[in-house]
Every structure is written in structure tokens, then in C-alpha cells.
Amino acid sequence: MNIPVTPFMWLMAFLPIIVLLILMLKFKWGATEAAPVGLIIAIVTGLCFYKADVRLLAAESAKGFWSALVILIIIWTAVLLYQVGNEANAYQVIRNGLKKFLPNELLLVLAIGYVFTSFLQGITGFGVPDAVGAPLLIGIGVNPLWAVVLPLFGESWGNTYGTLAAAWDALAMSAGLTQGTGDYLMTAFWTAAFIWFWNAVSGFAVCWFYGKGKAIKKGFPAILLLSAIQGGGELLLSQINTTLSCFVPACVSLIAILFLGRTRFYGEEWCVEDSPIMNRQHTEKENIQESTDMTLLQAFVPYILLSVITLAVLLIKPLNTVLNQVALGLPFPETVTGYGRVNAASDCYSPIRPFTHAGMFLFLSAVIGLIYYRKKGWIKKDGVKKVFVNAISMTMPSGISVIGLVMMSKVMDGTGQTIVLANGIASVLGKVYVLLAPFIGLLGTFMTGSNMSSNILFGGFQATTANLLNVDASVVLGAQSAGGAVGSTIAPSKIILGTTTANILGQEGEVIKKIMPITLTGTAIIGIIGYLLTMI
Amino acid sequence: MGQKGFFQTKAGRLTIAFLVIAVACVLIVTGLQSDGNGLCTVGFLMIVAAMLYSPVKMYLIDRIHGK
């Protein structure tokens, strides 16, 4: 491949991303309208400057649609799960029940937005915590915009080692790390260390959003404890078993927060009355409306089912092996640009394994939950059809934006634009490049919505560049994956999952505005720490 | 009547766009397998048209009609 890495080519590669950001942040376009524009620009730059032909662009677009389908299945089934709970009035029950268990409102917000979302990230990932967390937070009175923001922070630390370490395995594969070797363990160490820093930042960020200094002071002991369990536990387990290094600490932190609610410091009613994230009028109105014999445990039935089904399928090896047999993928031939950028042929591109896919777990949980609530009489006969119709109506607008974003990322990658972006940064900066290593990880997740995809895209590149510059590759790779995890907070295709279930589709730009300052600052700090470590 | 009503809404029209993209991808994959560049091109143009429906409708057509 001999694409010229010139300032002009770099700018052309950056153009789709910058236009997408400007449309969403400055002109407040929804992702449904902005993503197609970004896609068209990527296509035009690919055709005009990167010597791609229509056949290659068509192939990458089709790959993008197929990859987007994976995310759309999760959106639809997560929305279905939400509609089941909504139709049965389960969210009012959850709100009032958790309030009795956790009378401290800050702890209640942390329990759902910071801890429960981490638990879901540990077992499923793929945006499920964002899609499921938003309606739960709305149910306890959080304003819809913030109900989308908080889970994005809460689950982000779990992006690398969550989903049973899928993104970590992708990094190890693409960087050529062999399990058990010194390089493998050091990279796992630095990745977890950087993520621990971000985990603490996320917890304090949730407190800050809730009630600024007052909430930081109240939440300080809780965040210290929870972060020690989550981030510290993950760091420890990364040296023993990466597969469970997010899931186990997330489970322990879920138990820990319930115990915190029983302590004297957090056991009494406490709230910030004028909290900017709480909708007090909504909370009071919903208090009057609830009249059901559903218990808190019954309201959580679909989520308990989700956890049990997911763990059973993922951890019981013989069951997992049998269910993994069925794989559906599309065949694609090799395509090449005029600059020699090769997209390899594949007989079964990006296979979807329907029986071990997160969407299947969500679907089963939703359907069994629906049957259970129907039997109990909390969903009426006409409510069943309403649940499915509402799920489809809610999903379709976000479907186009997800397809647009994923297609854009595939077109940019397939035409060589993505690698020019990364190469340009590295070749201009020399060893100072390490400062920007986490930003490359962030860029990958921003574009694809997935820490795993970011690690696949850039893991090899980061390792190669680190070796060429004679700096410690384990630190650079750690920064890559941590940056990718942080980047998940501002990935439009993930944000759409939350705005869809929170019923505020079109406000993705507003969500990014709230999150971006903290995200970029956190990433910069990771870059500075990484740079200093490589200078020692 | 209910079905006609749904496809008049934004969600309904985006559902149509989604279905057009799905059909386009089938055409593209078929064209790639059979070395049929014509099918690939048709499928690709269908994708571009379906993707552009929403921004063109909202920021061009609706503005011209004063909505």
C-alpha cells in the first residue's frame, strides 16, 4: 500500500468526521440526518482522492450494512425489553422500590447509572447498558438527556475487559501478543491501570453532574470504595484471568452498593433538591400514578433473566460450543484501491452467531418477561401487540443513523482513509506521538461504536509505530485500549441506543456536548501519563 | 388504512428506506459474486438514495415547502 500521507490527504480523510461533528454539535442535526452526509463525503473523498472504484465502495457499504445489523438487533431487542417493562409499569415499581432500599438519592443514581450498567457491560456489552440504563434512570426521575449521559460514563470502564474481555482479546490478536508472556501481562497491566483512572473519573463525574461539590463530598467514600473494587479489582484480575476481570468486580460492586445503603452515612434520606439532572415534577406525578401489586423483585424479572441466560450461555462451555455452531455471514471478494490498499476476501464476513448473540439474550428475556407479566395480569391482552409495534416504531429512525455511521467507518477503512489519519499523526509527531496514542483509540471507537473494533483497526498499527519509535509498546497499547474505552462515551452509534430508549432521538449532539469536555480531558491525561512512562 | 397511515409517518418512511438498503445489499453481494458491476452500481446508487432521504427531506424539501 502506498497512499501518500500528505497534509491534504490527511485533511480529506478527516473531512467526514469533522463535518459529522459540526452538523451534530453546531447545527444540532440529529444523527439520522448527519450520518448520511458524513457517509456521502467519505464516499466522494474515497472516489476522488483515494482511487477507490464503485465496486469497492459498494462492497464496503454492504459490509457496513451487515455489521450495522448486529447493532440494530440489539437496539430492537433492548427497546422490546424496555417496552415490556414500560407496559407493565415496572419502572415505577423499580423507582419506588429502590428508593426504599436506597433512600440516598445520589446512591440510587450511582446504583443504576454507575454500578448496574457496569454489571450489564461485564456480561453483554454492545451498547446494552446504554439502551437498558436510560429508561431505568428515567424511572427514578432522572431527566431523559442525563439518563442517556450517565450510563455512557458508568459502563465505559468495562469496554475493554467487559463482554468477557472481547475487546482485550481483539487487541492481543491484532498486536500479536501471546497469552501468558511478559508483554501480554504488562500490556494487560497498563490497560487496566489507565482504565482504573478513568473508572474513578467516571464515578466522580456522575456525582458532579448530580449535585456538583455537595454531591462530590457526599459521594466521595462511595466512589473510593466502588472504584477500588471495580478498577482495582480489574487491575488485579487482569494478571490472572482477563476473561472475568471486569465481570467479577462489577458483580462485587453491585453487592457493595447495596451494603453501602445500609450504612449510617448513606442509610438516611438525602438528596440535592435543585439537582440539574432530576425531573422533580415527573417524580411527583409518577408517585401518584403507581397502583400495582408488583414487587421490586418482580419488576426486575426481565433483567434477572437477562443475566442468568447470558451467563449460562457464555460460561457453560459445552452449551456455548453447541450454540456457536450456527454462524451467518456474507461472502465478499478481495477489493483493491488504486494505491494498493487491499481489502481481503472473506467467505463468511463478520459472522453473526444468532444463538450466542446479545440480541438473542435480550429477545428471550423480553419474551419470557412479557409472558410472565401477562400471566400476572400486569400486561393486558391488547398490550402485547402494542409492545411489539412500539418497539419497531422506536427502532427505525435510529436504524438509518447506525447504518450510516457504520457504513462511513467501513468506507473510510476500506479506502485507506483511516490508516492515513493514524499514520499522519504518528509521522508528524515522532515520540510525542505517545501523547496522542489514546486519541487514536478514541477515534476508532468514535467511528465504529466499539472498543473491540477500535482495537482491531489500530492495535497492530499502534504496536508497529511504538516499535519504530523505540518506545514501550505495552504502554502505547494500554493507552490505545483505554482511549478506546473512554471513546465509547462519545460514540454516536452508542449514544443513539440511549436516545432511542429514552425517547429523545435527535439530541445526540446535546449528549456529546455534556460528555466531551470530560472525555477529552481524561484522554489527554492518559496520554500525558503514557508519554511520561515511556520517557522513564 | 392503519398500514397506509404508518408509512406516511417518518418512522414508516425510514422503514421503507431500511428495506431499500437491505435489497440493495442483496444486489451488491449478488453482483460481487457474479462479477456483475452493473448490479453493484445499481445497488450502490439505491443505498445512496435511501441514505439521503432523511436529510434531503428535512433540510431541503420541507424548507422549500415552508414547513
Coordinates of C-alpha atoms in Angstrom, one line a residue:
Chain A
M1 CA 0.0 0.0 0.0
N2 CA 1.5 3.4 -1.0
I3 CA -1.1 6.0 -0.2
P4 CA 0.7 9.4 0.1
V5 CA 0.4 10.6 3.6
T6 CA 0.3 14.4 2.9
P7 CA -1.4 17.2 4.8
F8 CA -4.0 17.4 2.0
M9 CA -4.8 13.6 2.1
W10 CA -5.0 13.8 5.9
L11 CA -7.5 16.6 5.7
M12 CA -9.6 14.8 3.2
A13 CA -9.7 11.8 5.4
F14 CA -10.6 13.9 8.4
L15 CA -13.3 15.8 6.5
P16 CA -16.2 13.3 7.0
I17 CA -15.5 13.2 10.8
I18 CA -15.3 17.0 11.2
V19 CA -18.4 17.6 9.1
L20 CA -20.3 15.0 11.2
L21 CA -19.2 16.7 14.4
I22 CA -20.1 20.2 13.1
L23 CA -23.5 19.1 11.9
M24 CA -24.4 17.5 15.2
L25 CA -22.8 19.9 17.7
K26 CA -23.1 23.3 16.0
F27 CA -26.2 22.9 13.8
K28 CA -27.9 20.4 16.2
W29 CA -28.7 17.9 13.4
G30 CA -29.8 14.5 14.6
A31 CA -27.6 11.5 13.8
T32 CA -30.3 10.3 11.4
E33 CA -29.6 13.3 9.1
A34 CA -25.9 13.9 9.9
A35 CA -24.6 10.3 9.4
P36 CA -25.7 10.0 5.8
V37 CA -23.9 13.3 5.0
G38 CA -20.7 12.0 6.6
L39 CA -21.1 8.8 4.6
I40 CA -21.5 10.7 1.3
I41 CA -18.4 12.8 2.0
A42 CA -16.4 9.7 2.8
I43 CA -17.6 8.1 -0.5
V44 CA -16.7 11.3 -2.5
T45 CA -13.2 11.6 -0.9
G46 CA -12.7 7.8 -1.5
L47 CA -13.6 8.1 -5.2
C48 CA -11.8 11.4 -5.9
F49 CA -8.7 11.2 -3.8
Y50 CA -8.1 7.6 -2.6
K51 CA -8.6 5.9 -6.0
A52 CA -11.4 3.7 -4.9
D53 CA -13.8 2.4 -7.6
V54 CA -17.6 2.0 -7.3
R55 CA -17.2 -1.8 -6.9
L56 CA -15.0 -1.4 -3.8
L57 CA -17.3 1.3 -2.3
A58 CA -20.4 -0.9 -2.9
A59 CA -18.6 -3.8 -1.2
E60 CA -17.7 -1.7 1.8
S61 CA -21.2 -0.3 2.0
A62 CA -22.7 -3.8 2.0
K63 CA -20.2 -4.8 4.7
G64 CA -21.2 -1.7 6.7
F65 CA -24.9 -2.7 6.5
W66 CA -24.2 -6.2 7.6
S67 CA -22.1 -5.0 10.6
A68 CA -24.8 -2.4 11.5
L69 CA -27.3 -5.2 11.6
V70 CA -25.6 -6.6 14.6
I71 CA -26.1 -3.3 16.5
L72 CA -29.7 -2.9 15.1
I73 CA -30.7 -6.3 16.5
I74 CA -29.5 -5.2 19.9
I75 CA -31.4 -1.9 19.6
W76 CA -34.6 -3.6 18.6
T77 CA -34.5 -6.2 21.3
A78 CA -33.3 -3.8 24.0
V79 CA -36.2 -1.5 23.1
L80 CA -38.5 -4.5 23.2
L81 CA -37.2 -5.3 26.7
Y82 CA -37.9 -1.7 27.7
Q83 CA -41.4 -1.7 26.2
V84 CA -42.2 -4.9 28.2
G85 CA -41.2 -3.1 31.4
N86 CA -43.0 0.1 30.4
E87 CA -46.3 -1.6 29.5
A88 CA -46.3 -3.5 32.9
N89 CA -45.4 -0.2 34.8
A90 CA -42.3 -1.9 36.1
Y91 CA -40.2 1.2 36.1
Q92 CA -42.5 3.0 38.6
V93 CA -42.1 -0.1 40.9
I94 CA -38.3 -0.1 40.4
R95 CA -38.1 3.6 41.2
N96 CA -40.2 3.4 44.4
G97 CA -38.7 0.1 45.5
L98 CA -35.1 1.2 45.1
K99 CA -35.9 4.5 46.8
K100 CA -37.0 2.4 49.9
F101 CA -33.8 0.3 49.6
L102 CA -31.5 3.3 48.9
P103 CA -33.0 6.4 50.4
N104 CA -29.9 8.4 49.5
E105 CA -30.8 9.7 46.0
L106 CA -27.1 10.0 44.9
L107 CA -26.5 6.4 45.8
L108 CA -29.6 5.4 43.9
V109 CA -28.4 7.3 40.8
L110 CA -24.9 5.6 41.2
A111 CA -26.5 2.2 41.7
I112 CA -28.2 2.3 38.3
G113 CA -26.0 4.7 36.3
Y114 CA -22.6 3.6 37.5
V115 CA -22.9 0.1 39.0
F116 CA -25.8 -1.8 37.3
T117 CA -24.7 -0.5 33.9
S118 CA -21.2 -1.8 34.7
F119 CA -22.7 -5.2 35.6
L120 CA -24.5 -5.3 32.2
Q121 CA -21.3 -4.3 30.4
G122 CA -19.5 -7.1 32.1
I123 CA -21.8 -9.7 30.7
T124 CA -23.2 -8.4 27.4
G125 CA -21.7 -5.0 26.3
F126 CA -22.7 -4.0 22.7
G127 CA -24.5 -0.9 24.0
V128 CA -27.0 -2.9 26.1
P129 CA -26.1 -0.9 29.3
D130 CA -26.9 2.3 27.5
A131 CA -30.1 1.0 26.0
V132 CA -31.4 -0.5 29.2
G133 CA -29.9 2.0 31.7
A134 CA -31.6 5.1 30.3
P135 CA -35.2 4.0 30.9
L136 CA -34.3 2.7 34.4
L137 CA -32.9 6.1 35.3
I138 CA -35.9 7.9 33.8
G139 CA -38.0 5.7 36.0
I140 CA -36.3 7.1 39.1
G141 CA -36.9 10.6 38.0
V142 CA -33.7 11.5 36.0
N143 CA -34.1 13.9 33.1
P144 CA -34.0 11.9 29.8
L145 CA -30.9 13.7 28.5
W146 CA -29.0 12.9 31.6
A147 CA -30.4 9.4 31.7
V148 CA -28.5 8.9 28.4
V149 CA -25.3 10.6 29.7
L150 CA -24.9 8.8 33.0
P151 CA -24.8 5.1 31.7
L152 CA -22.3 6.1 29.0
F153 CA -19.9 7.1 31.8
G154 CA -20.9 4.3 34.1
E155 CA -20.2 1.5 31.6
S156 CA -17.3 2.9 29.7
W157 CA -14.6 1.4 32.0
G158 CA -15.9 -2.0 31.2
N159 CA -15.5 -1.7 27.4
T160 CA -12.1 -3.4 27.2
Y161 CA -12.4 -6.3 29.7
G162 CA -16.2 -6.5 29.6
T163 CA -18.3 -8.9 27.4
L164 CA -15.9 -11.5 28.8
A165 CA -12.8 -9.5 27.5
A166 CA -13.8 -9.5 23.8
A167 CA -12.1 -6.1 23.1
W168 CA -9.0 -7.2 25.1
D169 CA -8.7 -10.4 23.0
A170 CA -9.1 -8.3 19.9
L171 CA -6.1 -6.1 21.0
A172 CA -4.0 -9.1 21.8
M173 CA -4.7 -10.7 18.5
S174 CA -4.1 -7.6 16.4
A175 CA -0.9 -6.6 18.3
G176 CA 0.5 -10.2 18.2
L177 CA 0.5 -10.7 22.0
T178 CA 0.8 -14.3 23.2
Q179 CA -1.2 -15.2 26.3
G180 CA 1.0 -15.6 29.4
T181 CA 4.1 -13.8 28.0
G182 CA 5.7 -10.8 29.7
D183 CA 4.5 -8.4 27.0
Y184 CA 0.9 -9.7 27.3
L185 CA 0.8 -9.3 31.1
M186 CA 2.5 -5.8 31.0
T187 CA 0.0 -4.6 28.3
A188 CA -2.9 -6.0 30.4
F189 CA -1.5 -4.2 33.4
W190 CA -1.1 -0.8 31.8
T191 CA -4.5 -1.1 30.1
A192 CA -6.2 -1.9 33.4
A193 CA -4.2 0.9 35.2
F194 CA -5.3 3.5 32.7
I195 CA -8.9 2.3 32.8
W196 CA -8.9 2.4 36.7
F197 CA -8.1 6.1 36.4
W198 CA -11.0 6.6 34.0
N199 CA -13.3 4.5 36.2
A200 CA -12.7 6.9 39.1
V201 CA -13.1 9.9 36.9
S202 CA -16.5 8.5 35.7
G203 CA -17.8 7.9 39.2
F204 CA -16.9 11.5 40.3
A205 CA -18.3 12.8 37.0
V206 CA -21.7 11.2 37.9
C207 CA -21.6 12.8 41.3
W208 CA -20.6 16.2 39.8
F209 CA -23.5 16.1 37.3
Y210 CA -25.9 15.2 40.1
G211 CA -25.0 18.0 42.6
K212 CA -21.6 19.5 41.9
G213 CA -19.4 20.0 45.0
K214 CA -22.0 18.9 47.5
A215 CA -22.5 15.6 45.8
I216 CA -18.8 15.0 45.3
K217 CA -18.4 15.4 49.1
K218 CA -21.3 13.1 49.9
G219 CA -20.3 10.5 47.2
F220 CA -16.5 10.6 47.9
P221 CA -16.4 7.5 50.2
A222 CA -18.7 5.5 47.9
I223 CA -16.8 6.3 44.8
L224 CA -13.5 5.4 46.5
L225 CA -14.8 2.1 47.6
L226 CA -16.6 1.3 44.3
S227 CA -13.6 2.4 42.2
A228 CA -11.2 0.3 44.3
I229 CA -13.5 -2.7 43.7
Q230 CA -14.1 -2.1 40.0
G231 CA -10.9 -0.6 38.7
G232 CA -8.6 -2.1 41.3
G233 CA -10.2 -5.5 41.1
E234 CA -9.9 -5.4 37.3
L235 CA -6.2 -4.5 37.6
L236 CA -5.6 -7.4 39.9
L237 CA -7.6 -9.9 37.8
S238 CA -6.0 -8.8 34.5
Q239 CA -2.9 -10.5 35.7
I240 CA -4.8 -13.8 36.5
N241 CA -7.7 -14.2 34.1
T242 CA -8.7 -11.4 31.7
T243 CA -12.0 -13.1 30.8
L244 CA -13.6 -12.3 34.1
S245 CA -11.6 -9.3 35.1
C246 CA -14.5 -6.9 34.5
F247 CA -17.4 -9.1 35.3
V248 CA -16.4 -10.3 38.8
P249 CA -15.5 -6.8 40.1
A250 CA -18.8 -5.5 38.6
C251 CA -20.8 -8.1 40.5
V252 CA -18.9 -7.4 43.7
S253 CA -19.6 -3.6 43.3
L254 CA -23.3 -4.3 42.9
I255 CA -23.4 -6.1 46.2
A256 CA -21.2 -3.4 47.8
I257 CA -23.5 -0.6 46.9
L258 CA -26.5 -2.3 48.5
F259 CA -24.4 -2.7 51.7
L260 CA -23.4 1.0 51.5
G261 CA -27.2 1.8 51.5
R262 CA -27.3 0.1 54.9
T263 CA -24.6 2.2 56.5
R264 CA -25.3 5.2 58.7
F265 CA -23.7 7.7 56.2
Y266 CA -25.9 6.5 53.3
G267 CA -28.8 4.9 55.1
E268 CA -30.9 8.1 55.5
E269 CA -32.9 10.1 53.0
W270 CA -30.7 12.6 51.3
C271 CA -30.9 14.5 48.0
V272 CA -29.8 17.7 46.3
E273 CA -33.2 19.4 45.8
D274 CA -32.2 21.5 42.9
S275 CA -30.2 18.8 41.2
P276 CA -29.9 19.7 37.4
I277 CA -30.3 16.1 36.4
M278 CA -33.5 15.3 38.2
N279 CA -37.0 16.0 36.9
R280 CA -38.9 16.7 40.2
Q281 CA -42.2 17.3 38.6
H282 CA -42.1 13.9 36.8
T283 CA -41.2 12.1 40.1
E284 CA -44.1 13.6 42.0
K285 CA -46.6 12.9 39.2
E286 CA -45.5 9.3 38.9
N287 CA -45.7 8.8 42.6
I288 CA -49.4 9.4 42.4
Q289 CA -50.0 7.2 39.4
E290 CA -48.5 3.9 40.7
S291 CA -51.0 1.4 42.0
T292 CA -49.9 -2.2 41.4
D293 CA -49.1 -5.3 43.5
M294 CA -45.8 -5.9 41.7
T295 CA -42.8 -6.3 44.0
L296 CA -39.4 -4.9 43.3
L297 CA -38.0 -8.4 42.6
Q298 CA -40.8 -9.0 40.1
A299 CA -40.1 -5.7 38.3
F300 CA -36.5 -6.8 37.8
V301 CA -37.5 -10.2 36.4
P302 CA -36.6 -9.4 32.8
Y303 CA -33.1 -8.2 33.9
I304 CA -32.6 -11.2 36.2
L305 CA -33.5 -13.4 33.2
L306 CA -31.0 -11.5 31.0
S307 CA -28.2 -12.0 33.5
V308 CA -28.9 -15.7 34.0
I309 CA -29.4 -16.5 30.3
T310 CA -26.2 -14.6 29.3
L311 CA -24.0 -16.2 32.0
A312 CA -25.4 -19.7 31.3
V313 CA -24.7 -19.4 27.5
L314 CA -21.3 -17.7 27.8
L315 CA -19.8 -19.6 30.7
I316 CA -21.1 -23.2 30.2
K317 CA -18.6 -24.3 27.7
P318 CA -20.4 -27.3 26.1
L319 CA -23.6 -25.2 25.7
N320 CA -21.6 -22.3 24.3
T321 CA -19.8 -24.6 21.8
V322 CA -23.0 -26.2 20.5
L323 CA -24.8 -22.8 20.2
N324 CA -21.8 -21.2 18.5
Q325 CA -22.0 -23.7 15.6
V326 CA -24.6 -21.6 13.7
A327 CA -22.9 -18.7 12.1
L328 CA -24.4 -16.4 9.4
G329 CA -22.1 -14.3 7.3
L330 CA -21.8 -12.9 3.8
P331 CA -19.1 -13.7 1.2
F332 CA -17.0 -10.8 -0.2
P333 CA -14.3 -10.9 -2.8
E334 CA -11.0 -9.1 -2.5
T335 CA -11.0 -5.4 -3.5
V336 CA -8.1 -3.1 -4.1
T337 CA -7.8 0.7 -4.4
G338 CA -5.5 2.4 -7.0
Y339 CA -3.0 3.0 -4.2
G340 CA -2.8 -0.7 -3.4
R341 CA -5.0 -0.7 -0.3
V342 CA -6.2 -4.4 -0.1
N343 CA -9.5 -5.5 1.5
A344 CA -9.1 -9.2 1.9
A345 CA -11.7 -11.7 0.6
S346 CA -13.9 -13.5 3.1
D347 CA -16.2 -16.5 2.7
C348 CA -18.1 -15.5 5.9
Y349 CA -17.7 -11.9 6.7
S350 CA -18.4 -10.7 10.3
P351 CA -20.4 -13.8 11.2
I352 CA -23.5 -13.3 13.3
R353 CA -23.9 -16.2 15.7
P354 CA -27.6 -15.9 16.5
F355 CA -27.8 -18.2 19.5
T356 CA -24.9 -16.6 21.4
H357 CA -25.6 -13.0 20.3
A358 CA -26.5 -10.4 22.9
G359 CA -29.7 -9.7 20.9
M360 CA -30.9 -13.3 21.5
F361 CA -30.4 -12.9 25.2
L362 CA -32.4 -9.7 25.2
F363 CA -35.1 -11.2 23.0
L364 CA -35.6 -14.2 25.2
S365 CA -35.6 -12.1 28.4
A366 CA -38.2 -9.7 26.8
V367 CA -40.5 -12.5 25.6
I368 CA -40.3 -14.6 28.8
G369 CA -40.8 -11.3 30.8
L370 CA -43.8 -10.5 28.6
I371 CA -45.4 -13.9 29.2
Y372 CA -44.8 -13.7 32.9
Y373 CA -46.3 -10.2 33.2
R374 CA -49.2 -11.2 31.0
K375 CA -49.9 -14.2 33.3
K376 CA -49.8 -12.0 36.3
G377 CA -52.3 -9.6 34.6
W378 CA -49.9 -6.6 34.6
I379 CA -50.0 -6.5 30.8
K380 CA -53.4 -6.6 29.2
K381 CA -54.3 -8.6 26.0
D382 CA -54.0 -5.6 23.7
G383 CA -50.8 -4.6 25.4
V384 CA -48.9 -7.5 23.8
K385 CA -49.3 -6.2 20.3
K386 CA -48.6 -2.6 21.5
V387 CA -45.2 -3.7 22.9
F388 CA -44.0 -5.1 19.5
V389 CA -45.5 -2.2 17.4
N390 CA -43.9 0.4 19.7
A391 CA -40.6 -1.4 19.6
I392 CA -40.4 -1.3 15.8
S393 CA -41.6 2.3 15.6
M394 CA -39.0 3.4 18.1
T395 CA -36.1 1.5 16.4
M396 CA -36.5 2.5 12.8
P397 CA -35.2 6.1 13.0
S398 CA -32.1 5.1 14.8
G399 CA -31.6 2.3 12.3
I400 CA -30.7 4.6 9.5
S401 CA -28.2 6.6 11.6
V402 CA -26.5 3.4 12.8
I403 CA -26.3 2.1 9.2
G404 CA -24.9 5.5 8.1
L405 CA -22.2 5.6 10.8
V406 CA -21.0 2.1 10.4
M407 CA -21.0 2.3 6.6
M408 CA -18.9 5.5 6.9
S409 CA -16.4 3.8 9.1
K410 CA -16.2 0.8 6.7
V411 CA -15.8 3.1 3.6
M412 CA -13.1 5.1 5.4
D413 CA -11.2 1.9 6.4
G414 CA -11.6 0.2 3.1
T415 CA -10.4 3.1 1.0
G416 CA -7.4 3.7 3.4
Q417 CA -8.6 7.0 4.9
T418 CA -8.5 5.6 8.5
I419 CA -4.9 4.5 8.3
V420 CA -3.8 7.8 6.7
L421 CA -5.4 9.6 9.7
A422 CA -3.4 7.5 12.1
N423 CA -0.2 7.5 10.1
G424 CA -0.3 11.2 9.7
I425 CA -0.4 11.8 13.4
A426 CA 2.5 9.4 14.1
S427 CA 4.8 10.7 11.3
V428 CA 4.5 14.3 12.2
L429 CA 5.0 13.9 16.0
G430 CA 7.8 11.4 16.5
K431 CA 7.9 10.2 20.1
V432 CA 5.5 12.9 21.1
Y433 CA 3.0 10.7 19.3
V434 CA 2.6 8.7 22.5
L435 CA 0.7 11.7 23.9
L436 CA -1.9 11.1 21.1
A437 CA -1.9 7.3 21.2
P438 CA -5.1 7.2 23.4
F439 CA -6.8 9.6 21.0
I440 CA -6.3 7.1 18.2
G441 CA -8.1 4.5 20.3
L442 CA -10.8 7.1 21.0
L443 CA -11.1 7.9 17.3
G444 CA -11.5 4.2 16.4
T445 CA -14.4 3.8 19.0
F446 CA -15.9 7.1 18.0
M447 CA -16.2 6.0 14.4
T448 CA -17.2 2.4 14.9
G449 CA -19.0 2.5 18.3
S450 CA -16.9 -0.4 19.6
N451 CA -13.8 -0.7 21.6
M452 CA -13.2 -4.1 20.1
S453 CA -13.4 -2.7 16.5
S454 CA -11.0 0.2 17.5
N455 CA -8.5 -2.4 18.8
I456 CA -8.8 -4.4 15.7
L457 CA -8.4 -1.3 13.5
F458 CA -5.5 0.2 15.3
G459 CA -3.9 -2.4 17.6
G460 CA -1.4 -3.6 15.0
F461 CA -0.6 0.0 13.9
Q462 CA 0.0 1.2 17.4
A463 CA 2.3 -1.8 18.2
T464 CA 4.3 -1.2 14.9
T465 CA 4.6 2.5 15.5
A466 CA 5.7 2.0 19.1
N467 CA 8.5 -0.4 18.0
L468 CA 9.6 2.0 15.2
L469 CA 9.8 4.9 17.6
N470 CA 11.6 2.6 20.2
V471 CA 9.1 3.2 23.0
D472 CA 7.5 0.7 25.3
A473 CA 4.7 -0.9 23.2
S474 CA 2.8 -2.2 26.3
V475 CA 2.2 1.4 27.5
V476 CA 1.1 2.5 24.0
L477 CA -1.2 -0.5 23.6
G478 CA -2.6 0.2 27.0
A479 CA -3.3 3.8 26.0
Q480 CA -4.9 2.6 22.8
S481 CA -7.4 0.3 24.5
A482 CA -8.1 2.7 27.4
G483 CA -8.6 5.5 24.9
G484 CA -11.0 3.2 23.0
A485 CA -12.9 2.6 26.2
V486 CA -13.1 6.3 27.0
G487 CA -14.2 7.0 23.4
S488 CA -17.2 4.8 23.9
T489 CA -18.8 7.7 25.9
I490 CA -19.0 9.9 22.7
A491 CA -19.5 7.2 20.1
P492 CA -22.7 8.4 18.2
S493 CA -23.8 4.8 17.4
K494 CA -23.8 4.0 21.1
I495 CA -25.4 7.3 22.1
I496 CA -28.2 6.5 19.7
L497 CA -29.0 3.4 21.7
G498 CA -29.6 5.5 24.7
T499 CA -31.5 8.4 23.0
T500 CA -33.8 5.8 21.3
T501 CA -34.9 4.1 24.5
A502 CA -35.0 7.4 26.3
N503 CA -37.3 8.7 23.5
I504 CA -35.1 11.7 22.7
L505 CA -33.8 10.7 19.3
G506 CA -32.2 13.7 17.6
Q507 CA -30.5 15.0 20.7
E508 CA -27.3 13.1 20.2
G509 CA -25.3 16.4 19.8
E510 CA -26.6 17.6 23.1
V511 CA -25.4 14.4 24.8
I512 CA -21.9 14.7 23.2
K513 CA -21.7 18.3 24.4
K514 CA -22.2 17.3 28.0
I515 CA -19.7 14.5 27.8
M516 CA -16.9 15.7 25.5
P517 CA -15.0 18.1 27.9
I518 CA -14.5 15.3 30.5
T519 CA -13.8 12.7 27.8
L520 CA -11.1 14.7 26.0
T521 CA -9.5 15.8 29.3
G522 CA -9.4 12.2 30.6
T523 CA -7.9 11.0 27.4
A524 CA -5.3 13.8 27.4
I525 CA -4.3 12.8 31.0
I526 CA -3.9 9.2 29.9
G527 CA -1.7 10.4 27.0
I528 CA 0.5 12.5 29.3
I529 CA 0.9 9.6 31.8
G530 CA 1.7 7.3 29.0
Y531 CA 4.3 9.7 27.5
L532 CA 6.0 10.2 30.9
L533 CA 6.1 6.4 31.4
T534 CA 7.8 5.9 28.0
M535 CA 10.4 8.6 28.9
I536 CA 11.5 6.9 32.1
Chain B
M1 CA -55.9 2.2 6.4
G2 CA -53.7 1.7 9.6
Q3 CA -50.9 0.4 7.4
K4 CA -51.1 3.3 5.0
G5 CA -51.1 5.7 8.0
F6 CA -47.8 4.2 9.4
F7 CA -45.9 4.6 6.1
Q8 CA -46.9 8.2 6.0
T9 CA -45.0 8.9 9.2
K10 CA -41.3 9.5 9.5
A11 CA -40.8 6.1 11.1
G12 CA -42.7 4.4 8.3
R13 CA -40.7 6.2 5.6
L14 CA -37.5 5.3 7.3
T15 CA -38.6 1.7 7.4
I16 CA -39.0 1.8 3.7
A17 CA -35.5 3.3 3.4
F18 CA -34.2 0.5 5.5
L19 CA -35.9 -2.1 3.3
V20 CA -34.4 -0.5 0.2
I21 CA -30.9 -0.6 1.7
A22 CA -31.4 -4.3 2.6
V23 CA -32.5 -5.1 -1.0
A24 CA -29.6 -3.0 -2.4
C25 CA -27.1 -5.1 -0.3
V26 CA -28.5 -8.3 -1.7
L27 CA -28.0 -6.9 -5.2
I28 CA -24.4 -5.8 -4.4
V29 CA -23.5 -9.2 -2.9
T30 CA -25.0 -11.0 -5.9
G31 CA -23.2 -8.6 -8.2
L32 CA -19.8 -9.1 -6.4
Q33 CA -20.2 -12.9 -6.6
S34 CA -21.1 -12.9 -10.3
D35 CA -18.6 -10.2 -11.3
G36 CA -21.6 -8.1 -12.3
N37 CA -20.5 -4.5 -11.9
G38 CA -23.9 -3.3 -13.2
L39 CA -25.7 -4.9 -10.2
C40 CA -23.1 -3.5 -7.8
T41 CA -23.6 0.0 -9.2
V42 CA -27.4 -0.2 -9.1
G43 CA -27.3 -1.4 -5.5
F44 CA -24.8 1.3 -4.5
L45 CA -27.0 4.0 -6.0
M46 CA -30.0 2.6 -4.2
I47 CA -28.1 2.8 -0.9
V48 CA -27.0 6.5 -1.6
A49 CA -30.6 7.4 -2.4
A50 CA -32.1 5.7 0.6
M51 CA -29.5 7.2 3.0
L52 CA -30.0 10.7 1.6
Y53 CA -33.8 10.6 2.0
S54 CA -33.9 11.9 5.6
P55 CA -31.5 14.9 5.4
V56 CA -32.8 15.9 1.9
K57 CA -36.5 15.7 3.1
M58 CA -35.8 17.6 6.4
Y59 CA -33.4 20.3 5.3
L60 CA -34.3 20.8 1.6
I61 CA -37.8 19.7 0.6
D62 CA -39.5 20.7 3.8
R63 CA -37.7 24.1 3.9
I64 CA -38.8 24.8 0.3
H65 CA -42.4 24.0 1.2
G66 CA -42.0 26.2 4.2
K67 CA -42.5 23.6 7.0

